[in-house]
mmCIF file of N, CA and C in Angstrom:
data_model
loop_
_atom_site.group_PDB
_atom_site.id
_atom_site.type_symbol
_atom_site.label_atom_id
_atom_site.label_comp_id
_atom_site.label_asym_id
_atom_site.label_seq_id
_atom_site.Cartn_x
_atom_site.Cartn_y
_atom_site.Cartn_z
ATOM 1 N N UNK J 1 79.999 34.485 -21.933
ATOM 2 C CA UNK J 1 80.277 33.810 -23.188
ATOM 3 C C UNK J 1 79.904 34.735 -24.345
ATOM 4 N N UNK J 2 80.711 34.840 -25.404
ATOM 5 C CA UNK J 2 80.761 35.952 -26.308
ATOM 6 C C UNK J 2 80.553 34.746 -27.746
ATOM 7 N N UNK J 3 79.586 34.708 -28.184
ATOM 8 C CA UNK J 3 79.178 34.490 -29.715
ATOM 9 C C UNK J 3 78.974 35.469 -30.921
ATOM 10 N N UNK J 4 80.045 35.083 -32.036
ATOM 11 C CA UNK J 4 80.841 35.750 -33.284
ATOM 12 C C UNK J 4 80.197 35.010 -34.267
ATOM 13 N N UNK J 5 79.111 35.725 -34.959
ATOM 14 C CA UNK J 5 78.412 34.976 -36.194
ATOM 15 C C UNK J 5 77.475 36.190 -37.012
ATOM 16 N N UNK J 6 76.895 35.486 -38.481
ATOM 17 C CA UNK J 6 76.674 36.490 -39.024
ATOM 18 C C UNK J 6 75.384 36.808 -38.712
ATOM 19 N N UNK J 7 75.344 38.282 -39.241
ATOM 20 C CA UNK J 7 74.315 39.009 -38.244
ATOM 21 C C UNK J 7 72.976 38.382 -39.339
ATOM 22 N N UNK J 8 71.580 38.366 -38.498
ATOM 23 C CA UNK J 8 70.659 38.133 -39.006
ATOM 24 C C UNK J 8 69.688 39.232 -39.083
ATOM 25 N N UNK J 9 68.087 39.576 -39.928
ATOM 26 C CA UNK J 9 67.512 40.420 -39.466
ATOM 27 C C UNK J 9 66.856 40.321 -38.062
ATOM 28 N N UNK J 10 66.429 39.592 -37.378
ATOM 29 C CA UNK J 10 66.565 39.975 -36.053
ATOM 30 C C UNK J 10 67.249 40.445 -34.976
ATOM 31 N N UNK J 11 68.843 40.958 -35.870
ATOM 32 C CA UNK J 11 69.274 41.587 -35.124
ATOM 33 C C UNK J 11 69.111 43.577 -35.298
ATOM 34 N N UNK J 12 68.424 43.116 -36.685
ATOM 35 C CA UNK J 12 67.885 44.452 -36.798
ATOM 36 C C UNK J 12 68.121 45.745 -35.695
ATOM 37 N N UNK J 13 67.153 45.351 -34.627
ATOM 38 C CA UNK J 13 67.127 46.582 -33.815
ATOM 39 C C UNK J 13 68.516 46.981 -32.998
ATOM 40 N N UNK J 14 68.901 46.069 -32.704
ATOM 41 C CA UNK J 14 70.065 46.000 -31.927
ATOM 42 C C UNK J 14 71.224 46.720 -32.873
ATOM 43 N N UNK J 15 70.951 46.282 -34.278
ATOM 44 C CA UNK J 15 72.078 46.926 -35.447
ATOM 45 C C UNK J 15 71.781 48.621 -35.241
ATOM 46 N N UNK J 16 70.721 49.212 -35.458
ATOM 47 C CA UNK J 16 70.073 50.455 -35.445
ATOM 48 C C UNK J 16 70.658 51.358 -33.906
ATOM 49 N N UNK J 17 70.797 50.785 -33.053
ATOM 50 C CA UNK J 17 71.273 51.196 -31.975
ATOM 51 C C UNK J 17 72.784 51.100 -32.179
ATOM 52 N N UNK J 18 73.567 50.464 -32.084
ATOM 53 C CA UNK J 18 74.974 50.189 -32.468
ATOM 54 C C UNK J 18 75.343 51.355 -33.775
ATOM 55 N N UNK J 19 74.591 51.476 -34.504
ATOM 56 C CA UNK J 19 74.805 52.787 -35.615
ATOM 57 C C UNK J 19 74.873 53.650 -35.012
ATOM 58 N N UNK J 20 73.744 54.088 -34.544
ATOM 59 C CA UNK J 20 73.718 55.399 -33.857
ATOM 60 C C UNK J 20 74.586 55.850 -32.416
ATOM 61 N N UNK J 21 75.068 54.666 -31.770
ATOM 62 C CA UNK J 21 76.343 54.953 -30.948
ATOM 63 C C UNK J 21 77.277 55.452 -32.106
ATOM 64 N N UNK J 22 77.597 54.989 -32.543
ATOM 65 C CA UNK J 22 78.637 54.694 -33.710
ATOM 66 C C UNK J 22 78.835 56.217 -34.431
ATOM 67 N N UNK J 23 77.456 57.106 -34.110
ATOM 68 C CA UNK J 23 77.192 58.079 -34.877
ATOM 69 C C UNK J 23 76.858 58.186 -36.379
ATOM 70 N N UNK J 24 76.093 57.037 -36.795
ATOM 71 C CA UNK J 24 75.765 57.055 -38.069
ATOM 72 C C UNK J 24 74.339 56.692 -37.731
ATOM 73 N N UNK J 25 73.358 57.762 -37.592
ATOM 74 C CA UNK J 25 71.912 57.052 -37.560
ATOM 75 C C UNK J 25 71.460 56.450 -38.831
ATOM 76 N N UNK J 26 70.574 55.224 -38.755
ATOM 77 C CA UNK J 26 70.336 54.751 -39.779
ATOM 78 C C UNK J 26 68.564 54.442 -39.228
ATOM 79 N N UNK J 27 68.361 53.916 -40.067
ATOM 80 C CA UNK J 27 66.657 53.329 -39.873
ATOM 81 C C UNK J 27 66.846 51.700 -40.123
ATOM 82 N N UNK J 28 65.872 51.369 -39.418
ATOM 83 C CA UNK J 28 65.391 49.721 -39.718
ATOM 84 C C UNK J 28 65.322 49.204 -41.253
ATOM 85 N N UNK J 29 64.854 49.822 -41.887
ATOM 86 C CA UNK J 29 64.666 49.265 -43.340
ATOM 87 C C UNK J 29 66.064 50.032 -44.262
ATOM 88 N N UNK J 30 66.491 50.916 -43.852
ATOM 89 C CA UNK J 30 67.981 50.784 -44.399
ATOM 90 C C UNK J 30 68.933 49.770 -44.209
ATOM 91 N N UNK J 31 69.322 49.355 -42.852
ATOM 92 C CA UNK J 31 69.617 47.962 -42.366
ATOM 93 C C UNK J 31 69.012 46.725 -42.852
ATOM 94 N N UNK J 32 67.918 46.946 -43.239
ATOM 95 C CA UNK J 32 67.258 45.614 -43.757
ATOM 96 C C UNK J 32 67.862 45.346 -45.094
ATOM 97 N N UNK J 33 67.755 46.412 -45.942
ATOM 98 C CA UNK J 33 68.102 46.636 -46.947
ATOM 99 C C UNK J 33 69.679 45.890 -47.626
ATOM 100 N N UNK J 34 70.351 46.334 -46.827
ATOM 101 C CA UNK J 34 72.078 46.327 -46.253
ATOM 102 C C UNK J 34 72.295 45.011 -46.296
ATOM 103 N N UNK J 35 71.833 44.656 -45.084
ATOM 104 C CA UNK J 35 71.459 42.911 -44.766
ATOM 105 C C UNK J 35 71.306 41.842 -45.810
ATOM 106 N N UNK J 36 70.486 42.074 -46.432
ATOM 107 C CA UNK J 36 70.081 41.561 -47.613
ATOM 108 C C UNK J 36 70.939 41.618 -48.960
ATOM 109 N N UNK J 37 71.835 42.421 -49.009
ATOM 110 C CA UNK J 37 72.490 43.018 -50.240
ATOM 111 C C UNK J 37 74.153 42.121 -49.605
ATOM 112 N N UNK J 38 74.269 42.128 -48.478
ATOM 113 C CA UNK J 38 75.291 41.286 -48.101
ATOM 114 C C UNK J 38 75.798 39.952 -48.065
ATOM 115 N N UNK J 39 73.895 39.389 -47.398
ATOM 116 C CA UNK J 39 73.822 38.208 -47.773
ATOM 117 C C UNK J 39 73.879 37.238 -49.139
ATOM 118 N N UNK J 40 73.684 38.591 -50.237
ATOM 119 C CA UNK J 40 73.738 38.189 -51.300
ATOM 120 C C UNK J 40 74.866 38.143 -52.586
ATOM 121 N N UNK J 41 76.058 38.839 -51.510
ATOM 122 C CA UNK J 41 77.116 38.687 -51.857
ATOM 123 C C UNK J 41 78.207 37.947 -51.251
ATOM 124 N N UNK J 42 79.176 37.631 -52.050
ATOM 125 C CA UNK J 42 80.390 36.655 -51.752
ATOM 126 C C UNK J 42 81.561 37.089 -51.174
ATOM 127 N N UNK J 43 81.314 38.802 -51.222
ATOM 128 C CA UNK J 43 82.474 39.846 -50.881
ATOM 129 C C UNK J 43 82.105 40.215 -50.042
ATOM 130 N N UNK J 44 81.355 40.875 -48.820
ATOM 131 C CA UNK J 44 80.787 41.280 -48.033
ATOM 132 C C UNK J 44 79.997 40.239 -46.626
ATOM 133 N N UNK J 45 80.110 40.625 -45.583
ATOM 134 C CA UNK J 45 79.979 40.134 -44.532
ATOM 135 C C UNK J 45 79.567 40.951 -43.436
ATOM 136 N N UNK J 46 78.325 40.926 -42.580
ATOM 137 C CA UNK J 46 78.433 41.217 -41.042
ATOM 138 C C UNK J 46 78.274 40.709 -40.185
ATOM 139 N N UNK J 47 79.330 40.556 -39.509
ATOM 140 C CA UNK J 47 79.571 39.732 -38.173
ATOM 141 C C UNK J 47 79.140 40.728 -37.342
ATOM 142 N N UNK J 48 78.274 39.775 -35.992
ATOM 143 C CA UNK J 48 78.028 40.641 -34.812
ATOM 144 C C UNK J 48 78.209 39.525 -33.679
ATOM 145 N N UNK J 49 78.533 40.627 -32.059
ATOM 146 C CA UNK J 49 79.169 39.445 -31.436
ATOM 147 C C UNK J 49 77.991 39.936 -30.628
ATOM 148 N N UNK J 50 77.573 38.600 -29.801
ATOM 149 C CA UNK J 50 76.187 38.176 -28.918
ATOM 150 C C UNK J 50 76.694 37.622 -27.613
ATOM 151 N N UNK J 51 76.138 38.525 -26.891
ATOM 152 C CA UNK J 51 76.359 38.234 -25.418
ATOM 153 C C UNK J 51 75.213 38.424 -24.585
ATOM 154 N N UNK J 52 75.205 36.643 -23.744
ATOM 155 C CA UNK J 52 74.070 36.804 -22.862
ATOM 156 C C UNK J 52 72.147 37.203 -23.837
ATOM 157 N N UNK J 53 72.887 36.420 -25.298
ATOM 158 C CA UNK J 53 71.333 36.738 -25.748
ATOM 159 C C UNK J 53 70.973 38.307 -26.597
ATOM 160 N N UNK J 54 72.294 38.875 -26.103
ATOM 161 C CA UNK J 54 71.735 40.641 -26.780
ATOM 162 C C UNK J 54 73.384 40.755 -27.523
ATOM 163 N N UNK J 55 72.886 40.965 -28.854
ATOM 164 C CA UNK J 55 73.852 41.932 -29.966
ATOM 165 C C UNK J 55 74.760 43.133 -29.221
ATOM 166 N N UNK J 56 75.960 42.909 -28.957
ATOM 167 C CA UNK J 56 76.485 43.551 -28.714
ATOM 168 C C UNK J 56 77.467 44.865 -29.506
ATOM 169 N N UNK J 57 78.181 44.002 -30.633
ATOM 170 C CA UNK J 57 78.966 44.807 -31.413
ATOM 171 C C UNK J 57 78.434 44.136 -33.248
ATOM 172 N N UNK J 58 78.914 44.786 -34.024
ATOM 173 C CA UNK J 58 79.147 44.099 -35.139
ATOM 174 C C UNK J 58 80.344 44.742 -35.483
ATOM 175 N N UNK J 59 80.590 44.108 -36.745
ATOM 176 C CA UNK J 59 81.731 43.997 -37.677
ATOM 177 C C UNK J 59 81.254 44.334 -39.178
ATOM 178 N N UNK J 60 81.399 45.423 -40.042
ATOM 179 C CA UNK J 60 81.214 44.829 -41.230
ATOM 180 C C UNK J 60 82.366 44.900 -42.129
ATOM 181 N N UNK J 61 82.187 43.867 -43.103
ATOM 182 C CA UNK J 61 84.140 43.185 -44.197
ATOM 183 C C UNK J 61 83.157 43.637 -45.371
ATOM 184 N N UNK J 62 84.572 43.996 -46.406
ATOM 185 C CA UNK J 62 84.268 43.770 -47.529
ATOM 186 C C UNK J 62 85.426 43.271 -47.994
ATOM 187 N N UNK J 63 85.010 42.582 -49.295
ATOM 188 C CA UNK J 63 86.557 42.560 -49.886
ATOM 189 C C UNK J 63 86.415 42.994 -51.211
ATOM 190 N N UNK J 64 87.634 43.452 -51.789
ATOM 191 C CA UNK J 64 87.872 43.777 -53.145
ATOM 192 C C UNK J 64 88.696 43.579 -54.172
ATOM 193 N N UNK J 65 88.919 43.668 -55.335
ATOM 194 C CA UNK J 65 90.189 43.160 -56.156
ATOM 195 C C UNK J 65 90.684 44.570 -56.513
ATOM 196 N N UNK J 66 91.865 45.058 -56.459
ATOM 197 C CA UNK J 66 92.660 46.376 -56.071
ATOM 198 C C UNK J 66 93.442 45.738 -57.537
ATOM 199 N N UNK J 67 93.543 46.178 -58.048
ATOM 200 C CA UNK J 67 94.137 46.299 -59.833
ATOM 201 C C UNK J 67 95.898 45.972 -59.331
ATOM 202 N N UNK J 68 96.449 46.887 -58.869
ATOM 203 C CA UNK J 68 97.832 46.614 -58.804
ATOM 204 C C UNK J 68 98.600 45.138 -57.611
ATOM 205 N N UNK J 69 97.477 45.318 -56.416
ATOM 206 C CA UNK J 69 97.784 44.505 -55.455
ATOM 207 C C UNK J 69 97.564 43.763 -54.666
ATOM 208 N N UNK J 70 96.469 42.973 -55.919
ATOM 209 C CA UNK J 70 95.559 41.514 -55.806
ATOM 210 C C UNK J 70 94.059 42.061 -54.390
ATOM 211 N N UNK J 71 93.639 41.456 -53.870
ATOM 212 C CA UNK J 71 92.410 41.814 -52.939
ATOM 213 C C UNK J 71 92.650 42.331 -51.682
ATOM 214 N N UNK J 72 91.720 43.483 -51.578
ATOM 215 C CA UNK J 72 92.088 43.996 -50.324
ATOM 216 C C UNK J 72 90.871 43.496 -49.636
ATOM 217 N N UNK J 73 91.155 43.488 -48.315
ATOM 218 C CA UNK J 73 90.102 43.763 -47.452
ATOM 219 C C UNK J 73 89.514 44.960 -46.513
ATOM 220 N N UNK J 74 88.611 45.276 -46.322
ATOM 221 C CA UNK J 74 88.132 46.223 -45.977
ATOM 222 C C UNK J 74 87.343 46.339 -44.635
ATOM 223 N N UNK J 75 87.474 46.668 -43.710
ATOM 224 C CA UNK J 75 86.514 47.051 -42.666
ATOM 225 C C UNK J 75 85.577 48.025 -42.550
ATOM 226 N N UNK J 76 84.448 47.987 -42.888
ATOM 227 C CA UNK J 76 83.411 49.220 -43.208
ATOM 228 C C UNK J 76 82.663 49.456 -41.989
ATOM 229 N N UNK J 77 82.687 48.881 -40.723
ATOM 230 C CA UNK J 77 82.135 49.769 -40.093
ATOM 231 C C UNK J 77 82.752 48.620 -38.656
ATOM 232 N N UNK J 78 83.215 48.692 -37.257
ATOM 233 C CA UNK J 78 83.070 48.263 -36.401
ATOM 234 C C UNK J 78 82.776 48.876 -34.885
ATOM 235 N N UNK J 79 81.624 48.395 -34.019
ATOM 236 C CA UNK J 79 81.452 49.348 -33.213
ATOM 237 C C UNK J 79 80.839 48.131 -32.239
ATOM 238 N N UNK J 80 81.412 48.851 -30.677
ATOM 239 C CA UNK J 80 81.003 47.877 -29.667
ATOM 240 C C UNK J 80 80.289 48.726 -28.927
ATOM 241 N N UNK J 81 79.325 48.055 -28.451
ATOM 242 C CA UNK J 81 78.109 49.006 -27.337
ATOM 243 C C UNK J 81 78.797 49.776 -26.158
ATOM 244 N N UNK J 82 78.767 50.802 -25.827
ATOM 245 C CA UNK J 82 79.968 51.425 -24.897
ATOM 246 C C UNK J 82 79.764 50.059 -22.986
ATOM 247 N N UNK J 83 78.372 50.057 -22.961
ATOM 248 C CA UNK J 83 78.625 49.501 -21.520
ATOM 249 C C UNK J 83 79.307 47.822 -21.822
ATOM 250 N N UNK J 84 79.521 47.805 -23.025
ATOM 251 C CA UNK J 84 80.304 46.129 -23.149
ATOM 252 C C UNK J 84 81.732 46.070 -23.721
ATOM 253 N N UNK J 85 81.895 47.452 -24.125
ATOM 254 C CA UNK J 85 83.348 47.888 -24.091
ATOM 255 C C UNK J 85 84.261 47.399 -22.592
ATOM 256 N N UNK J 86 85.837 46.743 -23.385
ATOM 257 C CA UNK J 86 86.780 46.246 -22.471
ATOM 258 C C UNK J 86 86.616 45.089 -21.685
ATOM 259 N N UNK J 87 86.014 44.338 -22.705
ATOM 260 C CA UNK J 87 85.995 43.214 -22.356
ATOM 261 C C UNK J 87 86.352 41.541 -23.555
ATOM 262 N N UNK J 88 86.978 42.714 -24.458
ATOM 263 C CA UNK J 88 87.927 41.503 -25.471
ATOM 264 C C UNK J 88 87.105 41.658 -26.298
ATOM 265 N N UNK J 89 85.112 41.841 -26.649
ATOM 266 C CA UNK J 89 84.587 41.748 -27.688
ATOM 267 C C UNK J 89 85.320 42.154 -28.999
ATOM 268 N N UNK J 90 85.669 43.904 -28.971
ATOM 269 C CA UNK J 90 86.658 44.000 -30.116
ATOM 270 C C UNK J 90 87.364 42.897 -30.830
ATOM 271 N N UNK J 91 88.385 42.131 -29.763
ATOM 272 C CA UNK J 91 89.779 41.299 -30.647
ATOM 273 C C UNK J 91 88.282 40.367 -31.038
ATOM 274 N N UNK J 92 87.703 39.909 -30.325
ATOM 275 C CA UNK J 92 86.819 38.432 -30.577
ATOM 276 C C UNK J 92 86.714 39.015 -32.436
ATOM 277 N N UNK J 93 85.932 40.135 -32.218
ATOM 278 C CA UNK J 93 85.551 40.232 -33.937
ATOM 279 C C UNK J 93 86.712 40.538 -35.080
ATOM 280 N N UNK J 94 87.325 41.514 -34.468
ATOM 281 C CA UNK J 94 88.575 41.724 -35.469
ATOM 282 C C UNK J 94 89.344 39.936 -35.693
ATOM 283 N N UNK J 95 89.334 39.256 -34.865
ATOM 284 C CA UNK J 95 89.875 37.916 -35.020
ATOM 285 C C UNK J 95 89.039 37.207 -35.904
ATOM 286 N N UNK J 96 87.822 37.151 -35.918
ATOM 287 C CA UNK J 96 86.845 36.785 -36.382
ATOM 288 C C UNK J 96 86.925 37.397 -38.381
ATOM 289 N N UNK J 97 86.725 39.010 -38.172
ATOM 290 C CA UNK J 97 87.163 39.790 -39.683
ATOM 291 C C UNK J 97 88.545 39.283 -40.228
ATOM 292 N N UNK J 98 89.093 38.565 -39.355
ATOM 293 C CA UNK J 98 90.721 38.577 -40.278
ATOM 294 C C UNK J 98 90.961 37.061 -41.010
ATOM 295 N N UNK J 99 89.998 36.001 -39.967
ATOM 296 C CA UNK J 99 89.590 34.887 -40.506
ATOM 297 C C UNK J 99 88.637 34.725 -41.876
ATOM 298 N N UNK J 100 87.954 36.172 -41.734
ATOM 299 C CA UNK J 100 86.781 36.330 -42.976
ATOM 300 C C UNK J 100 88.272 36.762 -44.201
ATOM 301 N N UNK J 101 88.939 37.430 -43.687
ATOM 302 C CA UNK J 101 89.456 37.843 -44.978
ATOM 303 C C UNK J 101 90.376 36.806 -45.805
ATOM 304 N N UNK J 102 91.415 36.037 -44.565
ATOM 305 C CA UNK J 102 92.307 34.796 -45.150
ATOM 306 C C UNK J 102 91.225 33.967 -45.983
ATOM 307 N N UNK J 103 89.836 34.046 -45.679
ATOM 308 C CA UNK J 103 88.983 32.786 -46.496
ATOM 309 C C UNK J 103 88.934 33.774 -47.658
ATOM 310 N N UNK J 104 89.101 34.956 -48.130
ATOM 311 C CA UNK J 104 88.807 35.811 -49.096
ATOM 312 C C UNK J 104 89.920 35.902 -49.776
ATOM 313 N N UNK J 105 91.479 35.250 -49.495
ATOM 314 C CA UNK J 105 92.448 35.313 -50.057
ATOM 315 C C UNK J 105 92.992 37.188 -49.895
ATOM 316 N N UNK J 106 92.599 37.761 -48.830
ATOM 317 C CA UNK J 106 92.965 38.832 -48.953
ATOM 318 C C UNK J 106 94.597 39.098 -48.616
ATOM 319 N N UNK J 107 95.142 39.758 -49.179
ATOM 320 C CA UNK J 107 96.717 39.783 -49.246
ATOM 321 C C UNK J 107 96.954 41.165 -48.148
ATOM 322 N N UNK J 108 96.268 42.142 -48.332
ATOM 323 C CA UNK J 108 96.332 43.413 -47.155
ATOM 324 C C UNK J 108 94.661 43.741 -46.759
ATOM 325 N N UNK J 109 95.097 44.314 -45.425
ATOM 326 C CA UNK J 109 93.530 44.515 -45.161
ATOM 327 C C UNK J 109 93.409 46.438 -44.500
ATOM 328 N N UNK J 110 92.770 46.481 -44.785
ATOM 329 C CA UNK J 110 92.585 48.414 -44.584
ATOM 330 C C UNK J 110 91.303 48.386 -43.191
ATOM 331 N N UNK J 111 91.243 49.578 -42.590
ATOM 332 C CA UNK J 111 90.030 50.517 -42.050
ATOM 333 C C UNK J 111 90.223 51.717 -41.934
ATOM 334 N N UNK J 112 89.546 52.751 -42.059
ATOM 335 C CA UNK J 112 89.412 53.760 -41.875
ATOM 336 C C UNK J 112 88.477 54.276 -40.453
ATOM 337 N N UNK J 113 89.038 55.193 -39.913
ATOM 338 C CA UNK J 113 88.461 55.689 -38.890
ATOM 339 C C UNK J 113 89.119 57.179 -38.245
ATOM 340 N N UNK J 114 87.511 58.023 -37.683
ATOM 341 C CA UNK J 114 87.592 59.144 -37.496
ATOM 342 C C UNK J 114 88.622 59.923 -36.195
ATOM 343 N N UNK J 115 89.261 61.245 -37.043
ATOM 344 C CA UNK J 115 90.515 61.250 -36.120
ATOM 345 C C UNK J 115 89.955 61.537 -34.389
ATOM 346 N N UNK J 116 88.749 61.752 -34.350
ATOM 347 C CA UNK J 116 88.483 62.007 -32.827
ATOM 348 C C UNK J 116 88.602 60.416 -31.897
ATOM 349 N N UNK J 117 88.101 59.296 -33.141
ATOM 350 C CA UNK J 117 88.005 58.245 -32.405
ATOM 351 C C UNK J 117 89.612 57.482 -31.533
ATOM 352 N N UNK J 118 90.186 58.130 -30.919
ATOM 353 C CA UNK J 118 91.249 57.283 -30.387
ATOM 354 C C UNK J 118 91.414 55.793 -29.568
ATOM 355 N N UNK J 119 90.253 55.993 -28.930
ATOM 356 C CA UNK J 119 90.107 54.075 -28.449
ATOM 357 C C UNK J 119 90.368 53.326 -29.371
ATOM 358 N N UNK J 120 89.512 53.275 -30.417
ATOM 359 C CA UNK J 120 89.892 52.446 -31.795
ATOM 360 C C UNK J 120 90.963 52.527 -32.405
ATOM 361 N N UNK J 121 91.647 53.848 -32.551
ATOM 362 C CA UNK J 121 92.987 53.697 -33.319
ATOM 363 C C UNK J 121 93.721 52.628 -32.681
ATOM 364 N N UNK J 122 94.026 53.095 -31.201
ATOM 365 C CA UNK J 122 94.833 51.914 -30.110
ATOM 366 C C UNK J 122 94.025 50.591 -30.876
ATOM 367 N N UNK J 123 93.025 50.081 -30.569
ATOM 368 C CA UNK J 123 92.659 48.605 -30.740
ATOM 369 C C UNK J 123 93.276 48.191 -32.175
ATOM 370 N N UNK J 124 93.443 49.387 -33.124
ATOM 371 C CA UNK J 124 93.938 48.849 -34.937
ATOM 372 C C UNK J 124 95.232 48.662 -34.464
ATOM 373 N N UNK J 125 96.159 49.557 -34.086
ATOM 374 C CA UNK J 125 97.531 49.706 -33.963
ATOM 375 C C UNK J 125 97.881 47.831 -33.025
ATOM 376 N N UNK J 126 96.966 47.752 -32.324
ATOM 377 C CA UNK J 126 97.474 46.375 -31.328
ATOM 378 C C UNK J 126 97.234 45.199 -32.666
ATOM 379 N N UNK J 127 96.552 45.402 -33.318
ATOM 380 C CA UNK J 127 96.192 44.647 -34.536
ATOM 381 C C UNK J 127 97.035 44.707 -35.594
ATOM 382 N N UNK J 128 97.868 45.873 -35.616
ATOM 383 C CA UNK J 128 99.265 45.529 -36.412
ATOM 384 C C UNK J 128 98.808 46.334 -37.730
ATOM 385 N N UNK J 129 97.684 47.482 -37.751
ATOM 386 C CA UNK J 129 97.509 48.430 -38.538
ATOM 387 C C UNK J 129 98.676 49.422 -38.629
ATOM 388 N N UNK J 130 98.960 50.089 -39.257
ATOM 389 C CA UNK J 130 99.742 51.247 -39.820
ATOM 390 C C UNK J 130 98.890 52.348 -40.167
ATOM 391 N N UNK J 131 99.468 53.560 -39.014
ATOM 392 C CA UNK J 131 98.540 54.510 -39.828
ATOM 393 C C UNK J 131 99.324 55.596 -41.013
ATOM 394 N N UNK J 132 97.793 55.462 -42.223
ATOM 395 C CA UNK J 132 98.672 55.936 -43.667
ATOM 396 C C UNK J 132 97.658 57.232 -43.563
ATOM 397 N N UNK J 133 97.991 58.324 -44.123
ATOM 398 C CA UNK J 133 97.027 59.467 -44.705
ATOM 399 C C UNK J 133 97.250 60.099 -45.563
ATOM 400 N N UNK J 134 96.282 59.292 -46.554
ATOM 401 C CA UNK J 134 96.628 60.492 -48.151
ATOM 402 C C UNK J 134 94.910 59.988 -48.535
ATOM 403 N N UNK J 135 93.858 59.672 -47.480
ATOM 404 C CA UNK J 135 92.961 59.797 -48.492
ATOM 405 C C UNK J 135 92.113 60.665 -49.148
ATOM 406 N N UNK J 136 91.500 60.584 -50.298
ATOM 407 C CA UNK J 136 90.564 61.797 -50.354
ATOM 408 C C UNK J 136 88.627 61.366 -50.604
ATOM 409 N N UNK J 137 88.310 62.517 -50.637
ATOM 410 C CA UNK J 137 86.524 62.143 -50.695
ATOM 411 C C UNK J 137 85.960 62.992 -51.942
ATOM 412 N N UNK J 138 85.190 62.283 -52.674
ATOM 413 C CA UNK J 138 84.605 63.056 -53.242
ATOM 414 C C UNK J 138 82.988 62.253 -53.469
ATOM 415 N N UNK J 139 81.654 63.353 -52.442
ATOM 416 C CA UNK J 139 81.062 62.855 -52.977
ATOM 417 C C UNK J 139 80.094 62.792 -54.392
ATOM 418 N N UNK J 140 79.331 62.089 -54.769
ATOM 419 C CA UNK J 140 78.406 62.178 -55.734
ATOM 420 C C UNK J 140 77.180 62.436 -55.515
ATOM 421 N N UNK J 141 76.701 63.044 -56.628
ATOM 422 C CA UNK J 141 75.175 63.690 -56.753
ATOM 423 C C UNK J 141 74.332 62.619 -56.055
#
């Protein structure tokens, strides 16, 4: 049985591990941090899916108002624990993020992801993503 709800700080540790698969190490009190800044917004969301008692994947949404073409939605980070990979968790949450976004009135929804990652591209593409490339980066001081 796979449970889709928003993440709490006790899932803290379990989040910290899921990053760092993910390849983004983070720390506990950065996550805490995060957590808190989400909960305290109306645009932002992390869903994580729970199996058997242990955090398996999360999800994180944002949404935004895009000047020319009303609110987008955004996927900022999704990652499933590799030994619980292929077993539907993915759709559970992406089903779950797309329900977050219709409640957000989102009209298109975006993710970005790295060109090595190909498992995931497949899981966007079954999801009815399009892949676009013109973005650019610039960071700040």
């Amino acid at each position: 049985m796979i449970a889709i709800r928003h993440a709490e700080p006790s899932d803290i540790p379990s989040l910290v591990k899921l990053m760092q698969e993910l390849g983004y190490p983070t720390d506990a009190e950065r996550l805490r941090e995060k957590l808190a800044s989400f909960d305290a917004s109306v645009m932002d969301a992390l869903l994580v899916a729970e199996k058997e008692g242990n955090v398996v994947a999360c999800l994180g949404l944002h949404a935004m108002e895009i000047l020319p073409s009303g609110r987008l939605g955004r996927i900022t980070a999704i990652v499933v624990a590799s030994d619980a990979r292929r077993q539907g968790i993915g759709k559970r949450l992406m089903d779950a993020g797309i329900q977050y976004f219709d409640s957000q009135e989102c009209t298109i929804l975006e993710v970005t992801s790295s060109e090595h990652r190909q498992e995931a591209h497949a899981l966007f593409r079954s999801f009815g993503f399009a892949e676009k490339r013109s973005r650019f980066i610039r960071k700040l001081a």
